[in-house]
PDB file of C-alpha atoms in Angstrom:
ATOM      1  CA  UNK A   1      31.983  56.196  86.493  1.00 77.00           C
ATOM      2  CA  UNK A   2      33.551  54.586  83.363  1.00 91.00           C
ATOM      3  CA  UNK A   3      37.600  55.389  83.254  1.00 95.00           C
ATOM      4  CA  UNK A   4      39.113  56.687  80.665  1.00 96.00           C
ATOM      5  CA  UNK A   5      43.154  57.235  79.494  1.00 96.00           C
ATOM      6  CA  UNK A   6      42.930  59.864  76.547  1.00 96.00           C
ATOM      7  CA  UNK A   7      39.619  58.144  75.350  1.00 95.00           C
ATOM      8  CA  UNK A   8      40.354  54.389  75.507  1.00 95.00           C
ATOM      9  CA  UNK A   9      38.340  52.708  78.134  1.00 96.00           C
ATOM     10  CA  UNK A  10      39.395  50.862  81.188  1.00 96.00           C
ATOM     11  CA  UNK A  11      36.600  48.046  81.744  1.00 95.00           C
ATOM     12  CA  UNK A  12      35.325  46.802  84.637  1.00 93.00           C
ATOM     13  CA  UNK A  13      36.207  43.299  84.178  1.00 95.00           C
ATOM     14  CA  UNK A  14      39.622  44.272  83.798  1.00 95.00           C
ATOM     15  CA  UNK A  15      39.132  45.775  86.920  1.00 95.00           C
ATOM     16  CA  UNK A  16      38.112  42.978  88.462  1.00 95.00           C
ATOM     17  CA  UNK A  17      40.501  40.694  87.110  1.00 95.00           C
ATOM     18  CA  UNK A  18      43.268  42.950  88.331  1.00 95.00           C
ATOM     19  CA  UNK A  19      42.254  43.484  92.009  1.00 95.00           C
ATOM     20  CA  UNK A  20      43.383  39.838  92.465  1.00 93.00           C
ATOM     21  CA  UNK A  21      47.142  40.988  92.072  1.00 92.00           C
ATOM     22  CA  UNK A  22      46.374  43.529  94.791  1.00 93.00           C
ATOM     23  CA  UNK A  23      45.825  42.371  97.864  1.00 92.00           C
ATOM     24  CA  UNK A  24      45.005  44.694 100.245  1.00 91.00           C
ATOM     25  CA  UNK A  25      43.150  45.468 104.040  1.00 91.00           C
ATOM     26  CA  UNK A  26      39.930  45.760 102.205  1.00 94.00           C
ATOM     27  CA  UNK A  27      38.196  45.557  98.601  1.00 93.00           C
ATOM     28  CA  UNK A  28      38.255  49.508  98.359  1.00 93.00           C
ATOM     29  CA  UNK A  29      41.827  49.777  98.506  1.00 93.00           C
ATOM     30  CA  UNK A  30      42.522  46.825  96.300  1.00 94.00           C
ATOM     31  CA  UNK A  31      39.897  48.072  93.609  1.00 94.00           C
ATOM     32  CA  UNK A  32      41.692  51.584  93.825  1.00 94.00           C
ATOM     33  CA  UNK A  33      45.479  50.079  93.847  1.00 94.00           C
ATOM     34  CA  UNK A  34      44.215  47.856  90.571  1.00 94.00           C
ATOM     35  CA  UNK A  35      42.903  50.989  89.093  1.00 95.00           C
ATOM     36  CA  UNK A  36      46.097  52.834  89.709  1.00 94.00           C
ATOM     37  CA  UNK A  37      48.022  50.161  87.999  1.00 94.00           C
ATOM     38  CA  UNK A  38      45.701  50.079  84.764  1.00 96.00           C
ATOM     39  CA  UNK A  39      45.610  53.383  84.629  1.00 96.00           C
ATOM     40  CA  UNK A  40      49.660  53.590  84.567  1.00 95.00           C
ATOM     41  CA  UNK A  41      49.676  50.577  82.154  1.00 96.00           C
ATOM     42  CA  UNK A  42      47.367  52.525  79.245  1.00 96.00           C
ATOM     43  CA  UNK A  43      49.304  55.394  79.874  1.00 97.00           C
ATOM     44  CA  UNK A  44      52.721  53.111  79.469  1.00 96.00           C
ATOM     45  CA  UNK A  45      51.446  52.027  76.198  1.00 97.00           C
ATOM     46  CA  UNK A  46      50.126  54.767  74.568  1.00 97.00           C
ATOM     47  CA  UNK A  47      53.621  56.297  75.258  1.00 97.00           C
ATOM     48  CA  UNK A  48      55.362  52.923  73.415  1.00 96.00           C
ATOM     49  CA  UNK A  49      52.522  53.588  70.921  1.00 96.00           C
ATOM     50  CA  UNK A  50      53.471  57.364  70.040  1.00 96.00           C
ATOM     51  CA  UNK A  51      57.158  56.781  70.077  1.00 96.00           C
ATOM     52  CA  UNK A  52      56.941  53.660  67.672  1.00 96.00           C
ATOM     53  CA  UNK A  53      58.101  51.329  70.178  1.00 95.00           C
ATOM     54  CA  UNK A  54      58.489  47.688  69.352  1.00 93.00           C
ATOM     55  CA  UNK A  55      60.208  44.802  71.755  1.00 94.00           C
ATOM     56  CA  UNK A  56      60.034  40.952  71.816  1.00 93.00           C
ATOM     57  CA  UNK A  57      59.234  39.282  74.780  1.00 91.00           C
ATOM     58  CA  UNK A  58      61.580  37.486  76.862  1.00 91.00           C
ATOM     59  CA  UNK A  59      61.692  34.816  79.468  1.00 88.00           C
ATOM     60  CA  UNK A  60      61.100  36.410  83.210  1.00 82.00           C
ATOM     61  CA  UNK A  61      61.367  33.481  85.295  1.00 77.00           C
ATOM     62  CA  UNK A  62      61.971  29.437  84.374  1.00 77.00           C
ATOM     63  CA  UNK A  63      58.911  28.555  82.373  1.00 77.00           C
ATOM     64  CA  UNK A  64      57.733  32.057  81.931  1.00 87.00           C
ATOM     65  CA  UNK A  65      57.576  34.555  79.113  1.00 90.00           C
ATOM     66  CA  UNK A  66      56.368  38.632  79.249  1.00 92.00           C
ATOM     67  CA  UNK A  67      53.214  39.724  77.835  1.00 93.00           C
ATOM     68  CA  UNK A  68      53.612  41.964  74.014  1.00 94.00           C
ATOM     69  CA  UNK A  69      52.366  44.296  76.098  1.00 94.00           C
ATOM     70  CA  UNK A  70      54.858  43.881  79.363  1.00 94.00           C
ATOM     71  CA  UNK A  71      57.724  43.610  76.518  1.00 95.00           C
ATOM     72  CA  UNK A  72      56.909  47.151  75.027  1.00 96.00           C
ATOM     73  CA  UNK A  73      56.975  48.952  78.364  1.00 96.00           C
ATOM     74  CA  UNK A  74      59.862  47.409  79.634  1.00 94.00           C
ATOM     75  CA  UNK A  75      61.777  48.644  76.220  1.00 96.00           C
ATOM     76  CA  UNK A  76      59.815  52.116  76.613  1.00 96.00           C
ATOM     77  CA  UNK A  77      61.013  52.416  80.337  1.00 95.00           C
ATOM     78  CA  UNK A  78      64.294  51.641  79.280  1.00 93.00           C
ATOM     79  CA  UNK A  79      64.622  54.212  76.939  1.00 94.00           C
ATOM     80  CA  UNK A  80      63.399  56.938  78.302  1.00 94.00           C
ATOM     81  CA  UNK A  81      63.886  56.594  82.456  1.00 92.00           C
ATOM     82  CA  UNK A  82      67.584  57.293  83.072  1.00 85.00           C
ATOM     83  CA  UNK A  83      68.871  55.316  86.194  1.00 85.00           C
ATOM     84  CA  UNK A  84      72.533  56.132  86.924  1.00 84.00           C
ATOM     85  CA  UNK A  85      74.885  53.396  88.770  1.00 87.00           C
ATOM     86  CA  UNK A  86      75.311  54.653  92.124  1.00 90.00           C
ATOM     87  CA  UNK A  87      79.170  55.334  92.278  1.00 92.00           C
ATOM     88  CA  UNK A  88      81.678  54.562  95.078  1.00 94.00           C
ATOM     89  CA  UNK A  89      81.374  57.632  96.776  1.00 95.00           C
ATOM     90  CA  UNK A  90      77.392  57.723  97.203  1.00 94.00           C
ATOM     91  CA  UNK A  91      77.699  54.167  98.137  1.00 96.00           C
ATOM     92  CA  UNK A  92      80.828  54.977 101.258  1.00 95.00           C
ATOM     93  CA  UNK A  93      78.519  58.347 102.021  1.00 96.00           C
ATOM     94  CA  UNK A  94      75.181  55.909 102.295  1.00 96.00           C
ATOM     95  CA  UNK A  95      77.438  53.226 104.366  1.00 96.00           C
ATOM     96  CA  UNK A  96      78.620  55.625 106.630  1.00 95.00           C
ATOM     97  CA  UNK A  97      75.461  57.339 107.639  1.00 95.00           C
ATOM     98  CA  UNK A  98      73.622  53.806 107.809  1.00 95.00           C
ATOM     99  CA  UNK A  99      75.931  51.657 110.034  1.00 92.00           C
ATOM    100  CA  UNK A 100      73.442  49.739 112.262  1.00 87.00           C
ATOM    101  CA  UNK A 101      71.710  48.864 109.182  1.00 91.00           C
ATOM    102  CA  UNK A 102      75.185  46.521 108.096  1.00 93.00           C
ATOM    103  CA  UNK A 103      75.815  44.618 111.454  1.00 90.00           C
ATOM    104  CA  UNK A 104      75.902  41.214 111.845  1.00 87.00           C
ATOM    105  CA  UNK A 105      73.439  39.643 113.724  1.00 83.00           C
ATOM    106  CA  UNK A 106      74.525  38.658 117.450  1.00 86.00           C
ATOM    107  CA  UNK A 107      74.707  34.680 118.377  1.00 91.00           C
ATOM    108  CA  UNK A 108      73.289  33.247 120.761  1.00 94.00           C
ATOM    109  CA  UNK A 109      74.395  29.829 122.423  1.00 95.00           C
ATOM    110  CA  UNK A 110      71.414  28.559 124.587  1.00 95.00           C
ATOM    111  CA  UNK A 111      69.424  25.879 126.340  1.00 96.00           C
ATOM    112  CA  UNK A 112      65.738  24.842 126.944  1.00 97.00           C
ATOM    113  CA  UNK A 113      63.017  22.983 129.033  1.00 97.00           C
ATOM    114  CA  UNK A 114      59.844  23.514 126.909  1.00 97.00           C
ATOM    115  CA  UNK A 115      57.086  22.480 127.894  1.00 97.00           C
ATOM    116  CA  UNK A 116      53.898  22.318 125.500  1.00 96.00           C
ATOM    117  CA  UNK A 117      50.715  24.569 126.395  1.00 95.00           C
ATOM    118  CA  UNK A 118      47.876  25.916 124.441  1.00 93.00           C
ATOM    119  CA  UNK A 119      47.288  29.730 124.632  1.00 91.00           C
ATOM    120  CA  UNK A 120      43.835  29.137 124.579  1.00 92.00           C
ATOM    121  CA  UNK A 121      43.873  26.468 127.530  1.00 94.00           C
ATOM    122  CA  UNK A 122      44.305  27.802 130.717  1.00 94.00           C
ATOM    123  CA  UNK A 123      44.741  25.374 132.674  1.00 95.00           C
ATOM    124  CA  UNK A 124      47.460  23.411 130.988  1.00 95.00           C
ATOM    125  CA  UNK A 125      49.488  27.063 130.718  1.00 95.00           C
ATOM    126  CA  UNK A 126      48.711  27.535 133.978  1.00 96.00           C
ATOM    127  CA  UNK A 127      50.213  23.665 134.640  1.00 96.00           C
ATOM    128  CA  UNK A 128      53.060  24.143 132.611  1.00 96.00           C
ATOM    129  CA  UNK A 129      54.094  27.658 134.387  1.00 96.00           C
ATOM    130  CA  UNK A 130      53.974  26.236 137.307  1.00 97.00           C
ATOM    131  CA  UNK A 131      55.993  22.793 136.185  1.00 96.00           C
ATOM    132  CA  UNK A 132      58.700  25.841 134.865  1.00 97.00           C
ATOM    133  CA  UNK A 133      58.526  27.542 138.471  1.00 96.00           C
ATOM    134  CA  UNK A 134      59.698  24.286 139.621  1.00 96.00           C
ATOM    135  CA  UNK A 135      62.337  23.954 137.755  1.00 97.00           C
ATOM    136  CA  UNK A 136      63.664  27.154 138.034  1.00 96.00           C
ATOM    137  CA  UNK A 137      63.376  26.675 141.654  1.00 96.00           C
ATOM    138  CA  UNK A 138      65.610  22.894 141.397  1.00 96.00           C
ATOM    139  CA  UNK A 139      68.063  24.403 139.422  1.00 96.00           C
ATOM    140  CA  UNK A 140      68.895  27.706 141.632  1.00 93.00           C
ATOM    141  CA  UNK A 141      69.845  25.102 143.798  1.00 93.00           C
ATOM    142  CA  UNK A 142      71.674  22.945 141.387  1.00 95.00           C
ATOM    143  CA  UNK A 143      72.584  24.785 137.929  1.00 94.00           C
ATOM    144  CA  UNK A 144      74.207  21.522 136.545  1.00 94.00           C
ATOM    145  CA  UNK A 145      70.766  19.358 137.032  1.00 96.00           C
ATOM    146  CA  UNK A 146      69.646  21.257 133.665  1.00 96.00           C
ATOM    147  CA  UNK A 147      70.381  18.390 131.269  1.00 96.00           C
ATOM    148  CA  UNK A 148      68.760  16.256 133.197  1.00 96.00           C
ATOM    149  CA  UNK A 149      65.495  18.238 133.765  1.00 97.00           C
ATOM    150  CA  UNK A 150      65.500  18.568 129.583  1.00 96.00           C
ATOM    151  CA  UNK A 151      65.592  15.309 129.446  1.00 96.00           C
ATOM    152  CA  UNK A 152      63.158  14.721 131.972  1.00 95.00           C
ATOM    153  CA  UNK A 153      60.844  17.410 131.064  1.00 96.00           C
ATOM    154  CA  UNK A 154      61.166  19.164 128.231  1.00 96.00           C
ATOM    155  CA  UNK A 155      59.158  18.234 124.781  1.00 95.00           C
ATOM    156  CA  UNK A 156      61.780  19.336 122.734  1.00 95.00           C
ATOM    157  CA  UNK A 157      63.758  17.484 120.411  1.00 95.00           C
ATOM    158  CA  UNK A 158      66.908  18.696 122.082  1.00 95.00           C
ATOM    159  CA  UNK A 159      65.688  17.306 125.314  1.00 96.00           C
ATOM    160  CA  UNK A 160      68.375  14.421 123.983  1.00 95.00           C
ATOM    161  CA  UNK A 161      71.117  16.802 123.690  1.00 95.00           C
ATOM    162  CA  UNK A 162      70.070  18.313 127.425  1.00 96.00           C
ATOM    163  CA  UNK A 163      68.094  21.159 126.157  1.00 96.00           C
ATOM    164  CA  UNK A 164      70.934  22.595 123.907  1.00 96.00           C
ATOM    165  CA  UNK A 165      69.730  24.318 120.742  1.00 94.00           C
ATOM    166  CA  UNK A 166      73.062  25.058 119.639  1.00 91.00           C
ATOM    167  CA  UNK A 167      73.862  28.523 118.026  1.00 91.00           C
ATOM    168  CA  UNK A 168      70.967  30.780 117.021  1.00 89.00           C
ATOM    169  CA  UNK A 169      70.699  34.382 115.794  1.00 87.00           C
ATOM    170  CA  UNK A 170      67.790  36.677 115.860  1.00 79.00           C
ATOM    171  CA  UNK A 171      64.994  35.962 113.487  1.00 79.00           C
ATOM    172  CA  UNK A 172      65.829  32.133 114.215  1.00 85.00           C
ATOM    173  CA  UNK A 173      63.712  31.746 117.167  1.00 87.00           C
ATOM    174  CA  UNK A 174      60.378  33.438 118.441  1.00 89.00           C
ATOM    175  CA  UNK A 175      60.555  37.291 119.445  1.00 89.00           C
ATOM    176  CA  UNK A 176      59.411  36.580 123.074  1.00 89.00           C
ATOM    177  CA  UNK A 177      61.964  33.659 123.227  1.00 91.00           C
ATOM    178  CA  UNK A 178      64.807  36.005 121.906  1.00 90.00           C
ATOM    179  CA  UNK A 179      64.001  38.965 123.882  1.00 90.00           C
ATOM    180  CA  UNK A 180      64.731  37.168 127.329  1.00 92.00           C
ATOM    181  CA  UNK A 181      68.070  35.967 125.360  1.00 91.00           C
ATOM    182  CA  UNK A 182      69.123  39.425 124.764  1.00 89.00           C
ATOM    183  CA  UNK A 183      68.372  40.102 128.807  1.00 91.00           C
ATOM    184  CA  UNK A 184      70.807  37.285 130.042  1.00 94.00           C
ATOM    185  CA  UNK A 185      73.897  36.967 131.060  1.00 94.00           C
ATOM    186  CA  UNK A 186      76.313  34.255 129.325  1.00 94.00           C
ATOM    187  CA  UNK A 187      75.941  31.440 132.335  1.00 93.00           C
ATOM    188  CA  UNK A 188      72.503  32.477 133.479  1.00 96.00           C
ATOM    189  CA  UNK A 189      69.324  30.461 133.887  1.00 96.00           C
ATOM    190  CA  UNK A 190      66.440  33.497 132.946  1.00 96.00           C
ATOM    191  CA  UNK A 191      64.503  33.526 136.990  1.00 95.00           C
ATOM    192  CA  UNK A 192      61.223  33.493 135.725  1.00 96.00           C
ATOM    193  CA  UNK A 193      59.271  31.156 133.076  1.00 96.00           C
ATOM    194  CA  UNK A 194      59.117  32.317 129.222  1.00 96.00           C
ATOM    195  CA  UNK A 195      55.740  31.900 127.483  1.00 95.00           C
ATOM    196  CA  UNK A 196      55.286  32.135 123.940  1.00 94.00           C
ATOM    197  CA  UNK A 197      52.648  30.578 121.377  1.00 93.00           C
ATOM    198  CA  UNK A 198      53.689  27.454 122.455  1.00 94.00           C
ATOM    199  CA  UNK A 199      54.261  26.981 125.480  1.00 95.00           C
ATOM    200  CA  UNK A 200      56.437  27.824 128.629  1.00 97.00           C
ATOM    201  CA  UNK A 201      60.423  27.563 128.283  1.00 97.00           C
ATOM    202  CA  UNK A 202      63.195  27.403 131.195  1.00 97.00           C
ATOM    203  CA  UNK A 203      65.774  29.032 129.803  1.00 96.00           C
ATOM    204  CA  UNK A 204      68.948  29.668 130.220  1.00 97.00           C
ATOM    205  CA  UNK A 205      72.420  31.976 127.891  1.00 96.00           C
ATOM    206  CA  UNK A 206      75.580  29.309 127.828  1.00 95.00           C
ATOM    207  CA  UNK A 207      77.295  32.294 125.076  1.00 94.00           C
ATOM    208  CA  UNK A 208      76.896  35.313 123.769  1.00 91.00           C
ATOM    209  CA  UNK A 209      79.289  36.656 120.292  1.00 89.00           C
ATOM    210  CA  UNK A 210      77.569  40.251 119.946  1.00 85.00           C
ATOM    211  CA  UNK A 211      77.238  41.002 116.444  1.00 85.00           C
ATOM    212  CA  UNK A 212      79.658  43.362 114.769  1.00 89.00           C
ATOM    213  CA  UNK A 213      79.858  45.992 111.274  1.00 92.00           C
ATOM    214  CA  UNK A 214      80.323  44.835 108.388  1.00 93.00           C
ATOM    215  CA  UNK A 215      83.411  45.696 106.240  1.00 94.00           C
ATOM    216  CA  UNK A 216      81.914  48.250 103.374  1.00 96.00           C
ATOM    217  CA  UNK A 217      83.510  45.720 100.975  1.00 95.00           C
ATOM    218  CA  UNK A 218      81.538  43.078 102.224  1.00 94.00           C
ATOM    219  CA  UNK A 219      78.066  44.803 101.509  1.00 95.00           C
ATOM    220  CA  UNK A 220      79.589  47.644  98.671  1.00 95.00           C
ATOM    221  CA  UNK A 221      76.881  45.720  95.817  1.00 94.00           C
ATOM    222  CA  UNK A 222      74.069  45.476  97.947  1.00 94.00           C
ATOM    223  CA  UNK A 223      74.478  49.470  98.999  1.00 96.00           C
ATOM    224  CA  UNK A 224      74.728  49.935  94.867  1.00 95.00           C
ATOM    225  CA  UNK A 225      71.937  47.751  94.124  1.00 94.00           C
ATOM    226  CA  UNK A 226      69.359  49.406  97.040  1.00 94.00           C
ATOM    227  CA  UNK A 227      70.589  52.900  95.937  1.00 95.00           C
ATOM    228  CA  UNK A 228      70.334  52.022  92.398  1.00 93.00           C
ATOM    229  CA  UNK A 229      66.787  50.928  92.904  1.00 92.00           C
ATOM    230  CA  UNK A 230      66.188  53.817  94.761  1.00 93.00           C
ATOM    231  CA  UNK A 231      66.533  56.192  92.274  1.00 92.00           C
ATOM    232  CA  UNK A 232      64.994  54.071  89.634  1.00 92.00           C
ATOM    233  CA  UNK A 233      61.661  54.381  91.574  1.00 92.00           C
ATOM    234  CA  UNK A 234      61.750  58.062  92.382  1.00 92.00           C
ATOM    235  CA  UNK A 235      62.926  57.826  88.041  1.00 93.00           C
ATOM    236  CA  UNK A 236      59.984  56.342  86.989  1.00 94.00           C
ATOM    237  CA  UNK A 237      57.353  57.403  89.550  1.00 92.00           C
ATOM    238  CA  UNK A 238      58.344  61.114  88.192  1.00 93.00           C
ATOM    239  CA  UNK A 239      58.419  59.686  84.402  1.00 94.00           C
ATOM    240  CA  UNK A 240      54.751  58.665  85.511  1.00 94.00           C
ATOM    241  CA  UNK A 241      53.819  61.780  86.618  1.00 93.00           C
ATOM    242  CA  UNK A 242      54.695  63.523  83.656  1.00 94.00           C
ATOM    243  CA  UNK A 243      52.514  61.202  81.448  1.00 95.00           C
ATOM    244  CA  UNK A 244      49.835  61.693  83.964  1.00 94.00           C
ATOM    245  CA  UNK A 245      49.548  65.001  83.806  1.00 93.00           C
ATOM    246  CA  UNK A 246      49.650  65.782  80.154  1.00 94.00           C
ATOM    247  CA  UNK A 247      47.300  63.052  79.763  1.00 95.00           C
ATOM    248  CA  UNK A 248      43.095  63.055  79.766  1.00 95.00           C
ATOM    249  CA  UNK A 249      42.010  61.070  82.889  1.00 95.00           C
ATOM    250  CA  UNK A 250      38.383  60.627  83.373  1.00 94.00           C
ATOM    251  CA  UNK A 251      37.194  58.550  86.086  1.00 93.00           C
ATOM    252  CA  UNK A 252      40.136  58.558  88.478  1.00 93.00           C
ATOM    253  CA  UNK A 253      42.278  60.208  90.391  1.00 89.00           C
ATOM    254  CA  UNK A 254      46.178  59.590  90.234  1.00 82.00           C
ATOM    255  CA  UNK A 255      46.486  62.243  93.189  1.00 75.00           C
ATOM    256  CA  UNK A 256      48.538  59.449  95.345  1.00 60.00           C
ATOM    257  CA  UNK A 257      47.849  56.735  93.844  1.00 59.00           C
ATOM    258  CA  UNK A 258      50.354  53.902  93.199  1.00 55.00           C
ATOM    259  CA  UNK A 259      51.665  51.516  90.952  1.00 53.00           C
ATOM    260  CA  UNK A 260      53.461  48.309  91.616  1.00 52.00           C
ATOM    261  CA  UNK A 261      55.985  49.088  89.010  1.00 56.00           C
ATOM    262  CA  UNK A 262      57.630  51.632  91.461  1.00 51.00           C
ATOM    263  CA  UNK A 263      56.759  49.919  94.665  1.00 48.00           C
TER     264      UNK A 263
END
């Protein structure tokens, strides 16, 4: 069925060119997400067009200039969406109540014997767990043979440096490496192998500096900016709404449907 915004027609080629900029799990939800967001664009524009709205285009990024079209809404949603600044107090009350969320991450100072092994070859991760069961073994017996069993073994580039990797934070490594950091003790080799997508590690926590809160001065503009955001979306998704619903839709449904300007 054809769709229609108060009688002006949204093609199917401009369908189709628009699912590109939505990519989603499959082609249904794509298809609907692009229709959402043409369907929010016409009603955008015939808004602009009713109040008389008129704005130049300006440069968005190096090289790149809006649309007429991308010009006039901005201008339109500028005029008529209200978005407050969040003040100090919403942004101590939001800081507060969100803690963990400002924390610095925790550093990690470790060591490694990595050894290179397929997932999908069992035998060489079977060969490699077992050259890491070895190790482990040699150095419960000797904890200061480590560098030399990096430099022996391991297929890392800080083999030369005696498996050191120096100071790393979460995010920085792989989530199976890090999780076995988090488990150690500051001086402990980890007893058993780690395996991850590439291969099996010997590893072992020289120092751990747990990560701490953030001073509210420190993150004060990005609490503003994420609550200012915030209440720009829920602004203009209700702005939306209202358009929608005095509007003649044929063809679609904006009952949840989405649009990437208030993603």
């Amino acid at each position: 069925m054809t769709i229609q915004v108060n009688g002006a027609v949204i093609s199917d080629q401009a369908i189709a060119t628009e699912v590109q900029h939505h990519p989603a799990e499959t082609l249904a939800e794509a298809e609907r997400e692009a229709k959402s967001a043409l369907v929010v664009r016409e009603l955008l524009l015939q808004e602009a067009d009713r109040l008389g709205i008129e704005a130049s285009p300006v440069l968005v990024a190096e090289g790149k200039r809006e649309t007429e079209s991308d010009a006039r809404i901005r201008a339109l949603i500028d005029r008529e969406v209200a978005t407050p600044e969040a003040d100090e107090a919403s942004c101590r009350r939001y800081y507060e109540n969100n803690r963990q969320r400002f924390t610095s991450p925790s550093l990690f100072e470790a060591a490694h014997i990595f050894l290179p092994a397929d997932p999908r070859d069992e035998e060489a991760r079977a060969a490699a767990s077992a050259a890491a069961e070895r190790a482990i073994g040699a150095l419960q017996d000797d904890p200061g043979a480590f560098a030399r069993l990096a430099r022996e073994l391991s297929a890392c580039p800080s083999a030369a440096e005696g498996g050191r990797l120096g100071q790393v934070s979460r995010g920085q490594t792989l989530p199976e490496f890090e999780t076995f950091l988090e488990a150690l003790e500051p001086g402990q080799i980890c007893p058993v192998p780690v395996a991850t997508r590439y291969g099996i590690h010997v590893v072992r926590l020289d120092q751990r500096a747990e990560g701490r809160v953030l001073p509210f001065e420190q993150v004060r503009e990005r609490i503003a900016g994420y609550l200012q955001e915030s209440v720009r979306r829920r602004a203009l998704s209700q702005y939306i709404a209202i358009l929608a619903g005095r509007a003649r839709i044929a063809g679609f449904d904006m009952a949840g449907a989405s649009s990437p300007l208030v993603q």
